[in-house]
Amino acid sequence: MTALTLSTSAAPGLRADAIVIGVAKGAQGPVVAPGAEAVDKAYGGKLAGVLETLGASGAEGELTKLPAPAGFKAPLVVAVGLGPKPGDTDAKNGKDAKDAEDEDAGYDAEALRKAAGVAARALTGSRKAAFALPVDGPGAIGAIGEGVLLGAYSFDTYKGGAQDSGKAKAKNGKAPLAEATLLGGKPRDAAHKGALARAVAVAEELNRARDLINMPPNDLTPAVFAQITQTAAKEHGLKVQVLDDKALAKGGYGGILGVGGGSEATPRLVKLSYKHPKADRHLAFVGKGITYDSGGISLKPAGHNETMKCDMSGAAAVFAAVVAAARLGLEVNVTGWLALAENMPSGSAVRPGDVLRMYSGKTVEVLNTDAEGRLVLADALWAASQENPDAIVDVATLTGAMMLALGSRTFGVMANDDAFRSTVHEAAEEVGEPAWPMPLPEHLRKGMESTVADIANMGERWGGGLVAGLFLREFVGEGITWAHLDIAGPAFNEGGPFGYTPKGGTGSAVRTLVRLAELTAAGDLG
């Protein structure tokens, strides 16, 4: 990964391939952001005008390259858009806005994160870049650091010669940005160093989740996924327990066994535990881990299964979040449950009309084998409930209905407690993961009534994402606070990269889970 350092050096004297600066969208045109004063001075104070001449406006995601001024040791200046200038509330509409030159309003963390990601991706193949973006404290350092590491990400394991050479190569044959120096960061300041260390831990684990999501399903089977967690557990001092198909059968995990029964790649349930010696609070994270989803007997049509290797994104997020919590040494106990299976059609596959007896003892009539995620989660939720944690959060690429409702960049949040749902939503927005609170309407529960079992795995067509949430609620232990994150939209980016988000696996929900663990450690979860 890209190496990060802090420096108080001035931009002109720093040896690098490029100097990255921020430019905001002001009411009257582009505005050079704080951090770039030395660069602007070298252009005679006319850098904003030069950028405007080159077509820059300061819009989010915009990037402009220009030769560095005379006397700079770096040959290139990269100006990246930060979006509307703080204080210029009407800049988006081009209206007159109040002068904010003397205001204390700073650039929010997400704007910095996105700008850093855009620049890092644009500097693929570079040895070193200096980031002279606005820094007004540790929060900005962390955001810029995260943006660089997430934006520089590239998955190249399977590209020509990458495995043989051991060197990561980008699509164009160039390696990701090797080193980034964050100007304005104080190397000896404990808060700045701490913010950078947090950014590195979270981004590295989020990128680990991206790697897993991008792995082809012929290589990432449930057994291999379980082995990867065991290796990580040994590295970071975590406890891990893996239940294979025989142990699952002995324990009565009918949901996981039913879904995984059609595949030669047998299912697994992984329990990954981080414990802090001083912690008195316990969070449980549960992740859907369908390493490939064909739909089973209810086979998906052509055009709907090409990206279904990403159906384990929830488990990847849970795995990454638990490891990140351990690396950060958070004063909270966190248990991750990874429900791993491959959903395939065969003579041994579960059929529409079959009845499964779940780990909780409830019976489920399977009406659609492509509604399999809720079945594996149901068993894992009940297993997590047996430890009576303070809260359970499950993460899953669960329903296409949620994508229809919220699009491809926002995940839905459902819960059995309104206050907790708000806490989760706020945590997601705080770390830059778009989310939206969704209801669990009681009238939709009636549609899952079955004449032969306790509940069916399908209900009304309309509001299908909410129906799935209601189904999961049935398998949460009594009195336990629970939230469900349906990340079907943002988990896998089929379009072009944007901000710090690459094409392919995104690692959605990792940062939200980590933030929830931090809030719990601080006693602020509620």
Coordinates of C-alpha atoms in Angstrom, one line a residue:
M1 CA 0.0 0.0 0.0
T2 CA 1.0 3.6 -0.3
A3 CA 3.3 4.8 2.5
L4 CA 2.0 7.8 4.4
T5 CA 4.2 10.4 6.2
L6 CA 3.6 13.8 7.9
S7 CA 5.6 16.9 7.2
T8 CA 5.7 20.6 8.1
S9 CA 8.0 21.3 5.1
A10 CA 7.1 24.0 2.6
A11 CA 5.8 22.8 -0.8
P12 CA 8.5 24.5 -2.9
G13 CA 11.4 22.7 -1.4
L14 CA 9.9 19.2 -1.2
R15 CA 11.3 16.6 -3.6
A16 CA 8.3 14.8 -5.1
D17 CA 6.7 14.0 -8.5
A18 CA 3.7 16.2 -7.8
I19 CA 2.2 18.7 -5.3
V20 CA -1.5 18.2 -4.8
I21 CA -3.5 21.2 -3.8
G22 CA -7.2 21.9 -3.3
V23 CA -9.5 24.2 -5.2
A24 CA -13.0 25.0 -4.1
K25 CA -16.0 26.2 -6.1
G26 CA -16.7 29.8 -5.1
A27 CA -19.6 32.0 -6.0
Q28 CA -17.5 33.9 -8.5
G29 CA -15.3 31.1 -9.7
P30 CA -12.6 28.7 -8.4
V31 CA -10.9 29.5 -5.1
V32 CA -7.5 28.2 -4.0
A33 CA -8.0 26.3 -0.7
P34 CA -5.9 26.7 2.4
G35 CA -2.7 24.7 2.3
A36 CA -1.7 25.9 -1.1
E37 CA -0.6 29.4 -0.1
A38 CA 3.0 28.8 -1.1
V39 CA 2.0 27.5 -4.5
D40 CA -0.4 30.4 -5.1
K41 CA 2.3 32.9 -4.1
A42 CA 4.7 31.3 -6.6
Y43 CA 2.1 32.0 -9.3
G44 CA 2.0 35.7 -8.2
G45 CA -1.3 35.2 -6.4
K46 CA -3.1 34.4 -9.7
L47 CA -3.4 30.6 -9.4
A48 CA -7.2 30.7 -9.2
G49 CA -7.3 32.7 -12.5
V50 CA -4.9 30.3 -14.2
L51 CA -7.0 27.3 -13.1
E52 CA -10.2 29.0 -14.4
T53 CA -8.5 29.6 -17.7
L54 CA -7.7 25.9 -17.9
G55 CA -11.4 25.1 -17.3
A56 CA -11.3 24.4 -13.6
S57 CA -14.3 25.4 -11.4
G58 CA -13.5 23.6 -8.1
A59 CA -16.3 21.1 -8.5
E60 CA -16.0 17.9 -6.6
G61 CA -14.0 15.3 -8.4
E62 CA -12.5 17.7 -10.9
L63 CA -8.8 17.4 -11.5
T64 CA -6.4 19.8 -13.3
K65 CA -2.7 19.4 -13.9
L66 CA -0.3 22.2 -14.6
P67 CA 3.5 22.7 -14.6
A68 CA 4.9 23.7 -11.2
P69 CA 6.3 27.2 -10.8
A70 CA 10.0 28.0 -11.2
G71 CA 12.0 27.1 -8.1
F72 CA 9.8 24.1 -7.1
K73 CA 11.6 20.8 -6.8
A74 CA 8.4 19.0 -7.9
P75 CA 7.7 19.3 -11.6
L76 CA 3.9 19.1 -11.4
V77 CA 1.0 20.7 -9.6
V78 CA -2.3 18.7 -9.3
A79 CA -5.3 20.8 -8.4
V80 CA -8.3 18.7 -7.2
G81 CA -11.8 20.0 -6.7
L82 CA -13.2 20.2 -3.1
G83 CA -16.7 21.2 -4.1
P84 CA -18.4 24.3 -2.7
K85 CA -16.3 26.6 -0.6
P86 CA -17.3 26.6 3.1
G87 CA -19.5 29.6 3.8
D88 CA -20.5 30.2 0.2
T89 CA -23.8 28.6 0.7
D90 CA -25.2 29.6 -2.7
A91 CA -22.1 28.7 -4.7
K92 CA -23.9 25.6 -6.2
N93 CA -26.5 27.9 -7.7
G94 CA -24.1 30.5 -8.9
K95 CA -25.9 33.2 -6.8
D96 CA -24.2 35.9 -4.8
A97 CA -22.8 34.5 -1.6
K98 CA -21.5 36.1 1.5
D99 CA -17.8 36.6 1.9
A100 CA -16.4 33.8 4.0
E101 CA -12.8 34.9 4.0
D102 CA -12.9 35.6 7.8
E103 CA -15.1 32.6 8.7
D104 CA -13.8 29.6 10.7
A105 CA -15.8 27.1 8.6
G106 CA -13.5 24.4 7.3
Y107 CA -13.7 21.7 4.6
D108 CA -15.6 18.7 5.8
A109 CA -13.8 15.4 6.1
E110 CA -15.6 13.7 3.2
A111 CA -14.7 16.5 0.8
L112 CA -11.0 16.1 1.8
R113 CA -11.3 12.3 1.6
K114 CA -12.8 12.4 -1.9
A115 CA -10.3 14.9 -3.2
A116 CA -7.3 13.0 -1.8
G117 CA -8.7 9.8 -3.4
V118 CA -9.1 11.4 -6.8
A119 CA -5.6 12.7 -6.7
A120 CA -4.0 9.5 -5.5
R121 CA -5.7 7.5 -8.4
A122 CA -4.6 10.1 -10.9
L123 CA -1.0 9.8 -9.7
T124 CA -0.8 6.0 -10.4
G125 CA 2.8 5.3 -11.4
S126 CA 4.3 8.1 -9.3
R127 CA 7.0 7.5 -6.7
K128 CA 6.0 10.3 -4.3
A129 CA 3.4 13.1 -4.0
A130 CA 3.0 15.9 -1.5
F131 CA -0.6 16.6 -0.5
A132 CA -1.0 20.3 0.4
L133 CA -4.8 20.1 1.2
P134 CA -6.5 22.0 3.9
V135 CA -5.5 20.8 7.4
D136 CA -7.1 22.3 10.4
G137 CA -6.6 19.5 12.9
P138 CA -6.3 15.7 13.3
G139 CA -9.6 15.0 11.6
A140 CA -8.4 16.5 8.4
I141 CA -5.2 14.4 8.6
G142 CA -7.2 11.2 9.0
A143 CA -9.6 12.1 6.2
I144 CA -6.8 12.9 3.8
G145 CA -4.8 9.8 4.8
E146 CA -7.9 7.5 4.3
G147 CA -8.6 9.2 0.9
V148 CA -5.1 8.6 -0.3
L149 CA -5.0 4.9 0.7
L150 CA -8.5 4.1 -0.6
G151 CA -8.0 6.1 -3.8
A152 CA -4.7 4.4 -4.6
Y153 CA -6.2 1.0 -4.3
S154 CA -5.8 -1.4 -7.2
F155 CA -6.7 -5.1 -7.4
D156 CA -4.1 -6.7 -9.8
T157 CA -3.6 -10.2 -8.4
Y158 CA -4.8 -11.8 -11.6
K159 CA -3.2 -9.5 -14.2
G160 CA -0.3 -10.5 -16.4
G161 CA 2.6 -11.6 -14.3
A162 CA 1.5 -9.9 -11.1
Q163 CA 1.5 -13.2 -9.1
D164 CA 4.9 -14.2 -10.5
S165 CA 6.6 -10.9 -10.0
G166 CA 5.0 -10.1 -6.6
K167 CA 4.6 -6.5 -7.7
A168 CA 1.2 -4.8 -7.8
K169 CA 0.5 -3.4 -11.2
A170 CA -2.3 -1.1 -12.2
K171 CA -4.4 -1.6 -15.4
N172 CA -2.0 0.5 -17.4
G173 CA 1.0 -1.4 -16.1
K174 CA 1.9 1.2 -13.5
A175 CA 2.1 0.6 -9.8
P176 CA -0.1 2.6 -7.4
L177 CA 1.3 5.8 -5.8
A178 CA 4.2 4.6 -3.7
E179 CA 4.4 7.4 -1.1
A180 CA 2.3 10.3 0.0
T181 CA 3.5 13.1 2.3
L182 CA 0.7 15.0 4.1
L183 CA 1.8 18.7 4.4
G184 CA 0.5 20.5 7.4
G185 CA 0.7 17.3 9.5
K186 CA 3.0 17.5 12.5
P187 CA 5.2 14.4 12.8
R188 CA 5.7 14.9 16.5
D189 CA 2.1 15.8 17.4
A190 CA 0.4 12.9 19.2
A191 CA -3.0 13.7 17.9
H192 CA -1.8 14.0 14.3
K193 CA 0.2 10.7 14.5
G194 CA -2.8 9.0 16.1
A195 CA -5.2 10.2 13.3
L196 CA -2.8 9.0 10.7
A197 CA -2.4 5.6 12.4
R198 CA -6.1 5.2 12.6
A199 CA -6.5 6.0 8.9
V200 CA -3.9 3.4 8.0
A201 CA -5.5 0.7 10.1
V202 CA -9.0 1.3 8.8
A203 CA -8.0 1.8 5.2
E204 CA -5.8 -1.3 5.1
E205 CA -8.6 -3.4 6.5
L206 CA -11.1 -1.9 4.2
N207 CA -8.8 -2.6 1.2
R208 CA -8.5 -6.2 2.5
A209 CA -12.3 -6.4 2.3
R210 CA -12.1 -5.1 -1.3
D211 CA -9.6 -7.8 -2.2
L212 CA -11.9 -10.5 -0.9
I213 CA -14.9 -9.1 -2.8
N214 CA -12.9 -8.9 -6.0
M215 CA -11.5 -12.4 -5.7
P216 CA -13.1 -14.8 -8.3
P217 CA -15.5 -17.4 -6.7
N218 CA -13.4 -20.3 -7.9
D219 CA -10.7 -19.2 -5.6
L220 CA -12.7 -17.8 -2.7
T221 CA -14.8 -20.6 -1.5
P222 CA -16.3 -20.7 2.0
A223 CA -13.4 -22.9 3.2
V224 CA -10.8 -20.6 1.8
F225 CA -12.5 -17.6 3.3
A226 CA -12.5 -19.3 6.6
Q227 CA -8.7 -20.1 6.2
I228 CA -8.1 -16.4 5.5
T229 CA -9.8 -15.4 8.8
Q230 CA -7.7 -17.9 10.7
T231 CA -4.5 -16.5 9.3
A232 CA -5.6 -13.0 10.2
A233 CA -6.6 -14.1 13.7
K234 CA -3.2 -15.5 14.4
E235 CA -1.6 -12.3 13.1
H236 CA -3.7 -9.9 15.2
G237 CA -4.2 -12.0 18.4
L238 CA -7.9 -12.8 17.7
K239 CA -9.8 -15.9 18.6
V240 CA -11.4 -17.8 15.8
Q241 CA -13.8 -20.8 15.6
V242 CA -14.8 -22.4 12.3
L243 CA -17.8 -24.7 12.0
D244 CA -17.6 -26.9 8.9
D245 CA -20.5 -28.7 7.3
K246 CA -20.3 -31.6 9.8
A247 CA -20.2 -29.3 12.8
L248 CA -23.1 -27.3 11.3
A249 CA -25.1 -30.4 10.9
K250 CA -24.4 -31.5 14.4
G251 CA -25.4 -28.1 15.7
G252 CA -28.6 -27.9 13.7
Y253 CA -27.8 -24.9 11.5
G254 CA -30.4 -25.7 8.9
G255 CA -30.4 -22.3 7.2
I256 CA -26.6 -22.3 6.3
L257 CA -26.7 -26.0 5.5
G258 CA -29.8 -25.6 3.3
V259 CA -28.3 -22.8 1.2
G260 CA -24.9 -24.5 0.9
G261 CA -26.2 -27.9 0.2
G262 CA -26.2 -27.5 -3.6
S263 CA -22.5 -26.8 -3.9
E264 CA -19.4 -29.0 -3.7
A265 CA -17.9 -26.1 -1.8
T266 CA -19.3 -26.9 1.6
P267 CA -20.5 -24.0 3.9
R268 CA -18.8 -22.6 7.0
L269 CA -19.8 -20.4 10.0
V270 CA -16.8 -18.4 11.3
K271 CA -16.8 -16.7 14.7
L272 CA -14.0 -14.1 15.0
S273 CA -13.6 -12.6 18.4
Y274 CA -11.7 -9.5 19.7
K275 CA -11.6 -9.0 23.4
H276 CA -10.2 -6.0 25.3
P277 CA -9.2 -6.8 28.9
K278 CA -10.9 -3.6 30.3
A279 CA -14.0 -3.8 28.1
D280 CA -17.5 -4.2 29.6
R281 CA -19.5 -3.7 26.4
H282 CA -19.9 -6.2 23.6
L283 CA -20.9 -5.7 20.0
A284 CA -21.7 -8.5 17.6
F285 CA -21.4 -8.0 13.8
V286 CA -23.0 -10.6 11.5
G287 CA -22.1 -10.8 7.8
K288 CA -23.7 -12.5 4.8
G289 CA -21.0 -14.4 3.1
I290 CA -22.4 -16.0 -0.1
T291 CA -19.2 -16.5 -2.0
Y292 CA -21.2 -17.0 -5.2
D293 CA -24.9 -16.7 -5.7
S294 CA -26.4 -18.4 -8.7
G295 CA -29.9 -18.1 -7.2
G296 CA -29.9 -21.8 -6.7
I297 CA -32.9 -23.7 -8.2
S298 CA -34.6 -20.3 -8.6
L299 CA -31.8 -19.5 -11.0
K300 CA -30.9 -15.9 -11.7
P301 CA -31.5 -14.8 -15.3
A302 CA -28.6 -13.9 -17.6
G303 CA -27.4 -10.4 -16.8
H304 CA -28.0 -10.8 -13.1
N305 CA -25.3 -13.2 -12.0
E306 CA -22.1 -11.9 -13.5
T307 CA -21.1 -9.9 -10.4
M308 CA -22.5 -12.3 -7.8
K309 CA -19.0 -13.0 -6.4
C310 CA -19.8 -9.8 -4.4
D311 CA -22.6 -11.5 -2.4
M312 CA -20.1 -12.0 0.4
S313 CA -19.5 -8.3 0.9
G314 CA -21.2 -8.2 4.2
A315 CA -19.0 -11.0 5.6
A316 CA -15.9 -9.2 4.2
A317 CA -17.0 -5.9 6.0
V318 CA -17.5 -7.7 9.3
F319 CA -14.2 -9.5 9.0
A320 CA -12.4 -6.2 8.2
A321 CA -14.1 -4.3 11.0
V322 CA -13.2 -6.8 13.7
V323 CA -9.5 -6.8 12.6
A324 CA -9.5 -3.0 12.5
A325 CA -11.0 -2.8 16.0
A326 CA -8.2 -5.1 17.2
R327 CA -5.5 -3.0 15.5
L328 CA -6.9 0.1 17.0
G329 CA -7.0 -1.5 20.5
L330 CA -10.5 -0.3 21.1
E331 CA -11.9 -0.8 24.6
V332 CA -14.8 -2.9 23.5
N333 CA -15.4 -6.6 22.8
V334 CA -16.3 -7.3 19.2
T335 CA -17.5 -10.6 17.8
G336 CA -17.8 -11.2 14.1
W337 CA -20.0 -13.9 12.7
L338 CA -19.4 -14.8 9.0
A339 CA -22.1 -17.0 7.5
L340 CA -20.3 -18.5 4.5
A341 CA -21.9 -20.6 1.7
E342 CA -22.1 -21.0 -2.0
N343 CA -25.6 -21.0 -3.5
M344 CA -25.7 -23.4 -6.5
P345 CA -28.3 -25.5 -8.3
S346 CA -27.8 -29.3 -8.2
G347 CA -29.5 -32.5 -7.2
S348 CA -28.7 -31.7 -3.5
A349 CA -29.8 -28.1 -3.6
V350 CA -32.7 -26.8 -1.5
R351 CA -35.9 -26.6 -3.5
P352 CA -38.8 -24.1 -3.5
G353 CA -41.3 -25.8 -1.2
D354 CA -38.7 -27.3 1.1
V355 CA -38.9 -26.6 4.9
L356 CA -35.7 -25.9 6.8
R357 CA -35.4 -26.2 10.6
M358 CA -33.2 -23.3 11.6
Y359 CA -30.6 -23.1 14.4
S360 CA -33.2 -21.2 16.5
G361 CA -35.7 -24.1 16.2
K362 CA -38.1 -22.2 14.0
T363 CA -39.1 -23.7 10.6
V364 CA -38.9 -21.8 7.4
E365 CA -40.7 -22.6 4.1
V366 CA -38.4 -21.8 1.2
L367 CA -40.5 -20.2 -1.5
N368 CA -37.5 -18.8 -3.5
T369 CA -34.0 -20.2 -3.2
D370 CA -32.6 -16.8 -4.4
A371 CA -33.8 -15.3 -1.1
E372 CA -30.9 -17.2 0.5
G373 CA -29.0 -14.5 2.3
R374 CA -31.7 -14.2 5.0
L375 CA -31.5 -17.9 5.6
V376 CA -27.8 -18.0 6.4
L377 CA -28.1 -14.7 8.4
A378 CA -30.9 -16.1 10.4
D379 CA -28.7 -18.9 11.8
A380 CA -25.8 -16.5 12.5
L381 CA -28.1 -13.9 14.2
W382 CA -29.4 -16.6 16.5
A383 CA -25.9 -17.8 17.3
A384 CA -24.8 -14.2 18.0
S385 CA -27.9 -13.7 20.2
Q386 CA -26.8 -16.6 22.5
E387 CA -24.0 -14.5 23.8
N388 CA -26.4 -11.7 24.7
P389 CA -24.4 -8.8 23.3
D390 CA -25.3 -5.2 23.9
A391 CA -26.2 -4.8 20.2
I392 CA -26.1 -6.8 17.0
V393 CA -25.5 -5.3 13.6
D394 CA -25.8 -7.4 10.5
V395 CA -24.5 -6.4 7.1
A396 CA -25.7 -8.0 3.8
T397 CA -26.1 -7.5 0.1
L398 CA -29.6 -8.6 0.7
T399 CA -32.2 -7.3 -1.8
G400 CA -32.5 -5.8 -5.2
A401 CA -35.5 -3.9 -3.8
M402 CA -33.1 -1.8 -1.6
M403 CA -31.2 -0.8 -4.8
L404 CA -34.5 0.2 -6.4
A405 CA -35.4 2.3 -3.4
L406 CA -32.0 4.0 -2.6
G407 CA -29.8 3.6 -5.7
S408 CA -26.3 2.3 -6.0
R409 CA -24.5 4.5 -3.5
T410 CA -26.7 4.4 -0.4
F411 CA -27.4 1.6 2.0
G412 CA -30.6 1.1 4.0
V413 CA -30.7 0.9 7.8
M414 CA -33.4 -1.0 9.6
A415 CA -33.6 -1.7 13.4
N416 CA -35.8 -2.9 16.2
D417 CA -35.0 0.3 18.1
D418 CA -35.6 3.8 16.6
A419 CA -32.8 5.4 18.6
F420 CA -30.3 2.8 17.6
R421 CA -31.3 3.1 14.0
S422 CA -30.6 6.8 14.3
T423 CA -27.2 6.2 15.9
V424 CA -26.2 3.8 13.1
H425 CA -27.4 6.2 10.5
E426 CA -25.5 9.1 12.0
A427 CA -22.3 7.0 12.4
A428 CA -22.5 6.0 8.7
E429 CA -22.9 9.6 7.6
E430 CA -20.1 10.8 9.9
V431 CA -17.6 8.5 8.2
G432 CA -18.7 9.3 4.7
E433 CA -20.9 6.2 3.9
P434 CA -24.3 7.4 2.6
A435 CA -27.1 5.6 4.4
W436 CA -30.8 6.1 4.9
P437 CA -33.1 4.9 7.8
M438 CA -35.9 2.6 6.6
P439 CA -39.0 1.4 8.5
L440 CA -40.1 -2.1 9.4
P441 CA -43.9 -1.9 8.8
E442 CA -45.7 -4.5 10.9
H443 CA -48.4 -5.1 8.2
L444 CA -45.7 -6.6 5.9
R445 CA -45.1 -9.5 8.4
K446 CA -48.4 -11.1 7.5
G447 CA -47.2 -11.8 3.9
M448 CA -44.6 -14.2 5.3
E449 CA -47.2 -16.5 7.0
S450 CA -46.9 -20.1 5.9
T451 CA -49.4 -22.9 6.1
V452 CA -46.7 -25.5 6.7
A453 CA -44.0 -23.7 8.6
D454 CA -43.4 -21.0 11.2
I455 CA -42.5 -18.5 8.5
A456 CA -41.8 -18.3 4.8
N457 CA -38.7 -16.7 3.3
M458 CA -40.7 -14.5 1.0
G459 CA -43.5 -12.1 1.5
E460 CA -45.1 -9.3 -0.4
R461 CA -43.3 -8.2 -3.6
W462 CA -43.6 -4.5 -2.8
G463 CA -41.2 -3.3 -0.1
G464 CA -39.1 -6.5 -0.5
G465 CA -36.2 -4.9 1.3
L466 CA -38.3 -4.2 4.3
V467 CA -39.8 -7.7 4.2
A468 CA -36.3 -9.1 4.4
G469 CA -35.6 -7.0 7.4
L470 CA -38.7 -8.2 9.1
F471 CA -37.7 -11.8 8.4
L472 CA -34.3 -11.2 10.1
R473 CA -35.9 -9.6 13.1
E474 CA -37.5 -13.0 13.8
F475 CA -34.1 -14.5 14.6
V476 CA -32.8 -11.8 17.0
G477 CA -32.9 -12.8 20.6
E478 CA -35.5 -11.2 22.8
G479 CA -34.5 -7.9 24.3
I480 CA -31.4 -7.5 22.1
T481 CA -30.9 -4.2 20.2
W482 CA -30.4 -4.9 16.5
A483 CA -29.8 -3.1 13.3
H484 CA -29.7 -4.4 9.7
L485 CA -27.6 -2.8 6.9
D486 CA -28.7 -3.7 3.4
I487 CA -25.6 -2.7 1.3
A488 CA -26.8 -4.3 -2.0
G489 CA -26.4 -1.0 -3.8
P490 CA -23.0 0.4 -2.7
A491 CA -21.1 -2.9 -2.1
F492 CA -20.0 -3.3 -5.7
N493 CA -19.4 -0.5 -8.1
E494 CA -20.1 -1.6 -11.7
G495 CA -19.4 1.9 -13.1
G496 CA -16.3 4.0 -13.3
P497 CA -14.3 5.0 -10.2
F498 CA -15.2 8.1 -8.3
G499 CA -13.7 9.9 -5.3
Y500 CA -11.9 7.2 -3.4
T501 CA -14.2 4.5 -4.6
P502 CA -12.8 2.1 -7.2
K503 CA -14.6 0.0 -9.8
G504 CA -15.5 -3.4 -8.2
G505 CA -15.6 -4.2 -4.5
T506 CA -15.9 -1.1 -2.4
G507 CA -15.7 -2.3 1.2
S508 CA -19.0 -0.6 2.1
A509 CA -20.0 -0.6 5.8
V510 CA -16.5 -1.3 7.1
R511 CA -16.1 2.3 8.3
T512 CA -19.6 2.4 9.8
L513 CA -18.9 -0.7 11.8
V514 CA -15.6 0.6 13.1
R515 CA -17.2 3.9 14.1
L516 CA -19.9 2.0 16.0
A517 CA -17.1 0.1 17.8
E518 CA -15.4 3.4 18.7
L519 CA -18.6 4.9 20.0
T520 CA -19.3 1.8 22.1
A521 CA -15.7 2.0 23.5
A522 CA -16.3 5.6 24.4
G523 CA -19.6 4.9 26.0
D524 CA -21.5 6.9 23.4
L525 CA -23.5 4.2 21.7
G526 CA -26.5 4.8 23.9

